[in-house]
Amino acid sequence: MIAHGLPIYVALEPVDMRLGAERLGGMVREKMHAEPRSRALFVFVGKRGHTMKVLTWDGTGTIVIHKRLDAGRFELPRATAPGEHHLQISAAIFEVLHHGIALTPRATTRRFH
């Protein structure tokens, strides 16, 4: 349903998942300085980290995709510069993010018996 090859932008700050298409579009304009009706994907993650909304436009209307993980959290990428509100990411990074896979290795403790 979503065309491949679109630019993908991810908001680096968590958002309230009660927001709908109009408010998310406003955030795209204000924080990302982009037009929500452009041919791009705009990714938002909820404050708790287990919900994600993707906003896009298909030429006839706005599409909002809502995903909630059964277990785990979506891990946002880190800002590359201070004060950055969003990043453009590759399709490969989006796939990892969308599936709830950690972008950075997590420290684990080993237990010896």
JSON list of N, CA and C in Angstrom, two decimals, residues 19-79:
[
{"chain": "A", "resi": 19, "resn": "LEU", "atom": "N", "xyz": [-3.25, 11.93, 19.16]},
{"chain": "A", "resi": 19, "resn": "LEU", "atom": "CA", "xyz": [-3.30, 12.89, 18.06]},
{"chain": "A", "resi": 19, "resn": "LEU", "atom": "C", "xyz": [-3.73, 12.21, 16.76]},
{"chain": "A", "resi": 20, "resn": "GLY", "atom": "N", "xyz": [-4.53, 12.91, 15.99]},
{"chain": "A", "resi": 20, "resn": "GLY", "atom": "CA", "xyz": [-4.97, 12.40, 14.71]},
{"chain": "A", "resi": 20, "resn": "GLY", "atom": "C", "xyz": [-4.18, 12.98, 13.56]},
{"chain": "A", "resi": 21, "resn": "ALA", "atom": "N", "xyz": [-4.67, 12.78, 12.36]},
{"chain": "A", "resi": 21, "resn": "ALA", "atom": "CA", "xyz": [-3.96, 13.19, 11.15]},
{"chain": "A", "resi": 21, "resn": "ALA", "atom": "C", "xyz": [-3.72, 14.70, 11.10]},
{"chain": "A", "resi": 22, "resn": "GLU", "atom": "N", "xyz": [-4.71, 15.50, 11.51]},
{"chain": "A", "resi": 22, "resn": "GLU", "atom": "CA", "xyz": [-4.56, 16.95, 11.43]},
{"chain": "A", "resi": 22, "resn": "GLU", "atom": "C", "xyz": [-3.48, 17.46, 12.37]},
{"chain": "A", "resi": 23, "resn": "ARG", "atom": "N", "xyz": [-3.48, 16.99, 13.60]},
{"chain": "A", "resi": 23, "resn": "ARG", "atom": "CA", "xyz": [-2.48, 17.44, 14.58]},
{"chain": "A", "resi": 23, "resn": "ARG", "atom": "C", "xyz": [-1.08, 16.92, 14.23]},
{"chain": "A", "resi": 24, "resn": "LEU", "atom": "N", "xyz": [-1.00, 15.68, 13.77]},
{"chain": "A", "resi": 24, "resn": "LEU", "atom": "CA", "xyz": [0.30, 15.16, 13.34]},
{"chain": "A", "resi": 24, "resn": "LEU", "atom": "C", "xyz": [0.81, 15.94, 12.14]},
{"chain": "A", "resi": 25, "resn": "GLY", "atom": "N", "xyz": [-0.09, 16.29, 11.22]},
{"chain": "A", "resi": 25, "resn": "GLY", "atom": "CA", "xyz": [0.30, 17.12, 10.08]},
{"chain": "A", "resi": 25, "resn": "GLY", "atom": "C", "xyz": [0.82, 18.48, 10.53]},
{"chain": "A", "resi": 26, "resn": "GLY", "atom": "N", "xyz": [0.21, 19.04, 11.56]},
{"chain": "A", "resi": 26, "resn": "GLY", "atom": "CA", "xyz": [0.69, 20.29, 12.11]},
{"chain": "A", "resi": 26, "resn": "GLY", "atom": "C", "xyz": [2.09, 20.14, 12.69]},
{"chain": "A", "resi": 27, "resn": "MET", "atom": "N", "xyz": [2.36, 19.00, 13.32]},
{"chain": "A", "resi": 27, "resn": "MET", "atom": "CA", "xyz": [3.71, 18.75, 13.86]},
{"chain": "A", "resi": 27, "resn": "MET", "atom": "C", "xyz": [4.73, 18.61, 12.73]},
{"chain": "A", "resi": 28, "resn": "VAL", "atom": "N", "xyz": [4.30, 18.01, 11.62]},
{"chain": "A", "resi": 28, "resn": "VAL", "atom": "CA", "xyz": [5.19, 17.89, 10.46]},
{"chain": "A", "resi": 28, "resn": "VAL", "atom": "C", "xyz": [5.58, 19.29, 9.98]},
{"chain": "A", "resi": 29, "resn": "ARG", "atom": "N", "xyz": [4.61, 20.19, 9.91]},
{"chain": "A", "resi": 29, "resn": "ARG", "atom": "CA", "xyz": [4.88, 21.56, 9.46]},
{"chain": "A", "resi": 29, "resn": "ARG", "atom": "C", "xyz": [5.76, 22.31, 10.45]},
{"chain": "A", "resi": 30, "resn": "GLU", "atom": "N", "xyz": [5.41, 22.25, 11.75]},
{"chain": "A", "resi": 30, "resn": "GLU", "atom": "CA", "xyz": [6.11, 23.03, 12.77]},
{"chain": "A", "resi": 30, "resn": "GLU", "atom": "C", "xyz": [7.49, 22.50, 13.10]},
{"chain": "A", "resi": 31, "resn": "LYS", "atom": "N", "xyz": [7.58, 21.22, 13.37]},
{"chain": "A", "resi": 31, "resn": "LYS", "atom": "CA", "xyz": [8.84, 20.64, 13.86]},
{"chain": "A", "resi": 31, "resn": "LYS", "atom": "C", "xyz": [9.76, 20.16, 12.74]},
{"chain": "A", "resi": 32, "resn": "MET", "atom": "N", "xyz": [9.17, 19.60, 11.68]},
{"chain": "A", "resi": 32, "resn": "MET", "atom": "CA", "xyz": [9.99, 19.03, 10.60]},
{"chain": "A", "resi": 32, "resn": "MET", "atom": "C", "xyz": [10.14, 19.98, 9.42]},
{"chain": "A", "resi": 33, "resn": "HIS", "atom": "N", "xyz": [9.41, 21.09, 9.43]},
{"chain": "A", "resi": 33, "resn": "HIS", "atom": "CA", "xyz": [9.45, 22.08, 8.34]},
{"chain": "A", "resi": 33, "resn": "HIS", "atom": "C", "xyz": [9.23, 21.42, 6.98]},
{"chain": "A", "resi": 34, "resn": "ALA", "atom": "N", "xyz": [8.21, 20.56, 6.95]},
{"chain": "A", "resi": 34, "resn": "ALA", "atom": "CA", "xyz": [7.87, 19.85, 5.72]},
{"chain": "A", "resi": 34, "resn": "ALA", "atom": "C", "xyz": [6.37, 19.94, 5.51]},
{"chain": "A", "resi": 35, "resn": "GLU", "atom": "N", "xyz": [5.94, 19.57, 4.33]},
{"chain": "A", "resi": 35, "resn": "GLU", "atom": "CA", "xyz": [4.52, 19.58, 3.99]},
{"chain": "A", "resi": 35, "resn": "GLU", "atom": "C", "xyz": [3.98, 18.16, 4.16]},
{"chain": "A", "resi": 36, "resn": "PRO", "atom": "N", "xyz": [2.93, 17.97, 5.01]},
{"chain": "A", "resi": 36, "resn": "PRO", "atom": "CA", "xyz": [2.41, 16.62, 5.22]},
{"chain": "A", "resi": 36, "resn": "PRO", "atom": "C", "xyz": [1.84, 15.98, 3.96]},
{"chain": "A", "resi": 37, "resn": "ARG", "atom": "N", "xyz": [1.49, 16.78, 2.96]},
{"chain": "A", "resi": 37, "resn": "ARG", "atom": "CA", "xyz": [0.97, 16.23, 1.71]},
{"chain": "A", "resi": 37, "resn": "ARG", "atom": "C", "xyz": [2.06, 15.99, 0.68]},
{"chain": "A", "resi": 38, "resn": "SER", "atom": "N", "xyz": [3.30, 15.99, 1.13]},
{"chain": "A", "resi": 38, "resn": "SER", "atom": "CA", "xyz": [4.40, 15.64, 0.23]},
{"chain": "A", "resi": 38, "resn": "SER", "atom": "C", "xyz": [4.49, 14.12, 0.18]},
{"chain": "A", "resi": 39, "resn": "ARG", "atom": "N", "xyz": [5.16, 13.61, -0.81]},
{"chain": "A", "resi": 39, "resn": "ARG", "atom": "CA", "xyz": [5.32, 12.16, -0.95]},
{"chain": "A", "resi": 39, "resn": "ARG", "atom": "C", "xyz": [6.46, 11.71, -0.03]},
{"chain": "A", "resi": 40, "resn": "ALA", "atom": "N", "xyz": [6.12, 11.52, 1.26]},
{"chain": "A", "resi": 40, "resn": "ALA", "atom": "CA", "xyz": [7.09, 11.09, 2.27]},
{"chain": "A", "resi": 40, "resn": "ALA", "atom": "C", "xyz": [6.35, 10.36, 3.37]},
{"chain": "A", "resi": 41, "resn": "LEU", "atom": "N", "xyz": [7.12, 9.64, 4.19]},
{"chain": "A", "resi": 41, "resn": "LEU", "atom": "CA", "xyz": [6.58, 9.00, 5.38]},
{"chain": "A", "resi": 41, "resn": "LEU", "atom": "C", "xyz": [7.07, 9.78, 6.59]},
{"chain": "A", "resi": 42, "resn": "PHE", "atom": "N", "xyz": [6.16, 10.09, 7.51]},
{"chain": "A", "resi": 42, "resn": "PHE", "atom": "CA", "xyz": [6.51, 10.79, 8.74]},
{"chain": "A", "resi": 42, "resn": "PHE", "atom": "C", "xyz": [6.17, 9.86, 9.90]},
{"chain": "A", "resi": 43, "resn": "VAL", "atom": "N", "xyz": [7.19, 9.51, 10.69]},
{"chain": "A", "resi": 43, "resn": "VAL", "atom": "CA", "xyz": [7.06, 8.49, 11.72]},
{"chain": "A", "resi": 43, "resn": "VAL", "atom": "C", "xyz": [7.07, 9.15, 13.10]},
{"chain": "A", "resi": 44, "resn": "PHE", "atom": "N", "xyz": [6.11, 8.75, 13.93]},
{"chain": "A", "resi": 44, "resn": "PHE", "atom": "CA", "xyz": [6.00, 9.25, 15.30]},
{"chain": "A", "resi": 44, "resn": "PHE", "atom": "C", "xyz": [5.88, 8.07, 16.24]},
{"chain": "A", "resi": 45, "resn": "VAL", "atom": "N", "xyz": [6.55, 8.16, 17.40]},
{"chain": "A", "resi": 45, "resn": "VAL", "atom": "CA", "xyz": [6.49, 7.10, 18.41]},
{"chain": "A", "resi": 45, "resn": "VAL", "atom": "C", "xyz": [5.87, 7.70, 19.67]},
{"chain": "A", "resi": 46, "resn": "GLY", "atom": "N", "xyz": [5.04, 6.91, 20.34]},
{"chain": "A", "resi": 46, "resn": "GLY", "atom": "CA", "xyz": [4.36, 7.35, 21.55]},
{"chain": "A", "resi": 46, "resn": "GLY", "atom": "C", "xyz": [5.30, 7.50, 22.73]},
{"chain": "A", "resi": 47, "resn": "LYS", "atom": "N", "xyz": [4.80, 8.16, 23.77]},
{"chain": "A", "resi": 47, "resn": "LYS", "atom": "CA", "xyz": [5.59, 8.44, 24.96]},
{"chain": "A", "resi": 47, "resn": "LYS", "atom": "C", "xyz": [6.04, 7.17, 25.68]},
{"chain": "A", "resi": 48, "resn": "ARG", "atom": "N", "xyz": [5.22, 6.14, 25.70]},
{"chain": "A", "resi": 48, "resn": "ARG", "atom": "CA", "xyz": [5.60, 4.89, 26.34]},
{"chain": "A", "resi": 48, "resn": "ARG", "atom": "C", "xyz": [6.49, 4.02, 25.46]},
{"chain": "A", "resi": 49, "resn": "GLY", "atom": "N", "xyz": [6.53, 4.34, 24.16]},
{"chain": "A", "resi": 49, "resn": "GLY", "atom": "CA", "xyz": [7.43, 3.63, 23.26]},
{"chain": "A", "resi": 49, "resn": "GLY", "atom": "C", "xyz": [6.86, 2.38, 22.62]},
{"chain": "A", "resi": 50, "resn": "HIS", "atom": "N", "xyz": [5.64, 1.99, 22.93]},
{"chain": "A", "resi": 50, "resn": "HIS", "atom": "CA", "xyz": [5.12, 0.75, 22.34]},
{"chain": "A", "resi": 50, "resn": "HIS", "atom": "C", "xyz": [4.11, 1.02, 21.21]},
{"chain": "A", "resi": 51, "resn": "THR", "atom": "N", "xyz": [3.87, 2.28, 20.88]},
{"chain": "A", "resi": 51, "resn": "THR", "atom": "CA", "xyz": [2.98, 2.61, 19.76]},
{"chain": "A", "resi": 51, "resn": "THR", "atom": "C", "xyz": [3.69, 3.52, 18.77]},
{"chain": "A", "resi": 52, "resn": "MET", "atom": "N", "xyz": [3.32, 3.36, 17.50]},
{"chain": "A", "resi": 52, "resn": "MET", "atom": "CA", "xyz": [3.91, 4.14, 16.42]},
{"chain": "A", "resi": 52, "resn": "MET", "atom": "C", "xyz": [2.79, 4.55, 15.47]},
{"chain": "A", "resi": 53, "resn": "LYS", "atom": "N", "xyz": [2.88, 5.77, 14.94]},
{"chain": "A", "resi": 53, "resn": "LYS", "atom": "CA", "xyz": [1.99, 6.21, 13.88]},
{"chain": "A", "resi": 53, "resn": "LYS", "atom": "C", "xyz": [2.85, 6.70, 12.72]},
{"chain": "A", "resi": 54, "resn": "VAL", "atom": "N", "xyz": [2.45, 6.33, 11.53]},
{"chain": "A", "resi": 54, "resn": "VAL", "atom": "CA", "xyz": [3.12, 6.75, 10.31]},
{"chain": "A", "resi": 54, "resn": "VAL", "atom": "C", "xyz": [2.10, 7.55, 9.50]},
{"chain": "A", "resi": 55, "resn": "LEU", "atom": "N", "xyz": [2.47, 8.76, 9.14]},
{"chain": "A", "resi": 55, "resn": "LEU", "atom": "CA", "xyz": [1.61, 9.65, 8.37]},
{"chain": "A", "resi": 55, "resn": "LEU", "atom": "C", "xyz": [2.16, 9.75, 6.96]},
{"chain": "A", "resi": 56, "resn": "THR", "atom": "N", "xyz": [1.31, 9.59, 5.97]},
{"chain": "A", "resi": 56, "resn": "THR", "atom": "CA", "xyz": [1.72, 9.74, 4.58]},
{"chain": "A", "resi": 56, "resn": "THR", "atom": "C", "xyz": [0.53, 10.22, 3.76]},
{"chain": "A", "resi": 57, "resn": "TRP", "atom": "N", "xyz": [0.79, 10.61, 2.56]},
{"chain": "A", "resi": 57, "resn": "TRP", "atom": "CA", "xyz": [-0.24, 11.09, 1.65]},
{"chain": "A", "resi": 57, "resn": "TRP", "atom": "C", "xyz": [-0.11, 10.31, 0.36]},
{"chain": "A", "resi": 58, "resn": "ASP", "atom": "N", "xyz": [-1.22, 9.77, -0.15]},
{"chain": "A", "resi": 58, "resn": "ASP", "atom": "CA", "xyz": [-1.17, 8.92, -1.34]},
{"chain": "A", "resi": 58, "resn": "ASP", "atom": "C", "xyz": [-1.59, 9.63, -2.62]},
{"chain": "A", "resi": 59, "resn": "GLY", "atom": "N", "xyz": [-1.79, 10.93, -2.55]},
{"chain": "A", "resi": 59, "resn": "GLY", "atom": "CA", "xyz": [-2.22, 11.68, -3.73]},
{"chain": "A", "resi": 59, "resn": "GLY", "atom": "C", "xyz": [-3.70, 12.02, -3.71]},
{"chain": "A", "resi": 60, "resn": "THR", "atom": "N", "xyz": [-4.46, 11.25, -2.93]},
{"chain": "A", "resi": 60, "resn": "THR", "atom": "CA", "xyz": [-5.89, 11.53, -2.82]},
{"chain": "A", "resi": 60, "resn": "THR", "atom": "C", "xyz": [-6.31, 11.81, -1.39]},
{"chain": "A", "resi": 61, "resn": "GLY", "atom": "N", "xyz": [-5.50, 11.43, -0.43]},
{"chain": "A", "resi": 61, "resn": "GLY", "atom": "CA", "xyz": [-5.85, 11.65, 0.97]},
{"chain": "A", "resi": 61, "resn": "GLY", "atom": "C", "xyz": [-4.73, 11.24, 1.90]},
{"chain": "A", "resi": 62, "resn": "THR", "atom": "N", "xyz": [-4.90, 11.62, 3.15]},
{"chain": "A", "resi": 62, "resn": "THR", "atom": "CA", "xyz": [-3.91, 11.31, 4.18]},
{"chain": "A", "resi": 62, "resn": "THR", "atom": "C", "xyz": [-4.15, 9.91, 4.72]},
{"chain": "A", "resi": 63, "resn": "ILE", "atom": "N", "xyz": [-3.07, 9.18, 4.93]},
{"chain": "A", "resi": 63, "resn": "ILE", "atom": "CA", "xyz": [-3.13, 7.84, 5.51]},
{"chain": "A", "resi": 63, "resn": "ILE", "atom": "C", "xyz": [-2.38, 7.88, 6.83]},
{"chain": "A", "resi": 64, "resn": "VAL", "atom": "N", "xyz": [-3.01, 7.33, 7.88]},
{"chain": "A", "resi": 64, "resn": "VAL", "atom": "CA", "xyz": [-2.35, 7.18, 9.17]},
{"chain": "A", "resi": 64, "resn": "VAL", "atom": "C", "xyz": [-2.32, 5.70, 9.50]},
{"chain": "A", "resi": 65, "resn": "ILE", "atom": "N", "xyz": [-1.12, 5.19, 9.68]},
{"chain": "A", "resi": 65, "resn": "ILE", "atom": "CA", "xyz": [-0.94, 3.79, 10.05]},
{"chain": "A", "resi": 65, "resn": "ILE", "atom": "C", "xyz": [-0.56, 3.76, 11.53]},
{"chain": "A", "resi": 66, "resn": "HIS", "atom": "N", "xyz": [-1.26, 2.98, 12.30]},
{"chain": "A", "resi": 66, "resn": "HIS", "atom": "CA", "xyz": [-1.04, 2.89, 13.74]},
{"chain": "A", "resi": 66, "resn": "HIS", "atom": "C", "xyz": [-0.60, 1.47, 14.07]},
{"chain": "A", "resi": 67, "resn": "LYS", "atom": "N", "xyz": [0.55, 1.36, 14.74]},
{"chain": "A", "resi": 67, "resn": "LYS", "atom": "CA", "xyz": [1.04, 0.04, 15.13]},
{"chain": "A", "resi": 67, "resn": "LYS", "atom": "C", "xyz": [1.34, 0.04, 16.62]},
{"chain": "A", "resi": 68, "resn": "ARG", "atom": "N", "xyz": [0.92, -1.03, 17.29]},
{"chain": "A", "resi": 68, "resn": "ARG", "atom": "CA", "xyz": [1.20, -1.20, 18.71]},
{"chain": "A", "resi": 68, "resn": "ARG", "atom": "C", "xyz": [1.89, -2.54, 18.89]},
{"chain": "A", "resi": 69, "resn": "LEU", "atom": "N", "xyz": [3.05, -2.52, 19.55]},
{"chain": "A", "resi": 69, "resn": "LEU", "atom": "CA", "xyz": [3.79, -3.75, 19.81]},
{"chain": "A", "resi": 69, "resn": "LEU", "atom": "C", "xyz": [3.15, -4.52, 20.96]},
{"chain": "A", "resi": 70, "resn": "ASP", "atom": "N", "xyz": [3.09, -5.83, 20.85]},
{"chain": "A", "resi": 70, "resn": "ASP", "atom": "CA", "xyz": [2.60, -6.67, 21.95]},
{"chain": "A", "resi": 70, "resn": "ASP", "atom": "C", "xyz": [3.61, -6.72, 23.08]},
{"chain": "A", "resi": 71, "resn": "ALA", "atom": "N", "xyz": [4.88, -6.68, 22.72]},
{"chain": "A", "resi": 71, "resn": "ALA", "atom": "CA", "xyz": [5.96, -6.70, 23.72]},
{"chain": "A", "resi": 71, "resn": "ALA", "atom": "C", "xyz": [7.11, -5.86, 23.19]},
{"chain": "A", "resi": 72, "resn": "GLY", "atom": "N", "xyz": [7.83, -5.22, 24.09]},
{"chain": "A", "resi": 72, "resn": "GLY", "atom": "CA", "xyz": [8.97, -4.41, 23.70]},
{"chain": "A", "resi": 72, "resn": "GLY", "atom": "C", "xyz": [8.60, -2.97, 23.41]},
{"chain": "A", "resi": 73, "resn": "ARG", "atom": "N", "xyz": [9.57, -2.23, 22.90]},
{"chain": "A", "resi": 73, "resn": "ARG", "atom": "CA", "xyz": [9.41, -0.81, 22.63]},
{"chain": "A", "resi": 73, "resn": "ARG", "atom": "C", "xyz": [10.07, -0.46, 21.31]},
{"chain": "A", "resi": 74, "resn": "PHE", "atom": "N", "xyz": [9.54, 0.58, 20.68]},
{"chain": "A", "resi": 74, "resn": "PHE", "atom": "CA", "xyz": [10.21, 1.15, 19.51]},
{"chain": "A", "resi": 74, "resn": "PHE", "atom": "C", "xyz": [11.35, 2.02, 20.03]},
{"chain": "A", "resi": 75, "resn": "GLU", "atom": "N", "xyz": [12.51, 1.86, 19.44]},
{"chain": "A", "resi": 75, "resn": "GLU", "atom": "CA", "xyz": [13.67, 2.64, 19.87]},
{"chain": "A", "resi": 75, "resn": "GLU", "atom": "C", "xyz": [13.94, 3.74, 18.84]},
{"chain": "A", "resi": 76, "resn": "LEU", "atom": "N", "xyz": [13.81, 4.99, 19.27]},
{"chain": "A", "resi": 76, "resn": "LEU", "atom": "CA", "xyz": [14.07, 6.11, 18.38]},
{"chain": "A", "resi": 76, "resn": "LEU", "atom": "C", "xyz": [15.56, 6.26, 18.12]},
{"chain": "A", "resi": 77, "resn": "PRO", "atom": "N", "xyz": [15.93, 6.67, 16.90]},
{"chain": "A", "resi": 77, "resn": "PRO", "atom": "CA", "xyz": [17.35, 6.95, 16.65]},
{"chain": "A", "resi": 77, "resn": "PRO", "atom": "C", "xyz": [17.78, 8.17, 17.46]},
{"chain": "A", "resi": 78, "resn": "ARG", "atom": "N", "xyz": [19.05, 8.31, 17.65]},
{"chain": "A", "resi": 78, "resn": "ARG", "atom": "CA", "xyz": [19.59, 9.45, 18.41]},
{"chain": "A", "resi": 78, "resn": "ARG", "atom": "C", "xyz": [19.84, 10.64, 17.48]},
{"chain": "A", "resi": 79, "resn": "ALA", "atom": "N", "xyz": [19.66, 11.83, 18.03]},
{"chain": "A", "resi": 79, "resn": "ALA", "atom": "CA", "xyz": [19.91, 13.06, 17.28]},
{"chain": "A", "resi": 79, "resn": "ALA", "atom": "C", "xyz": [21.40, 13.14, 16.94]}
]
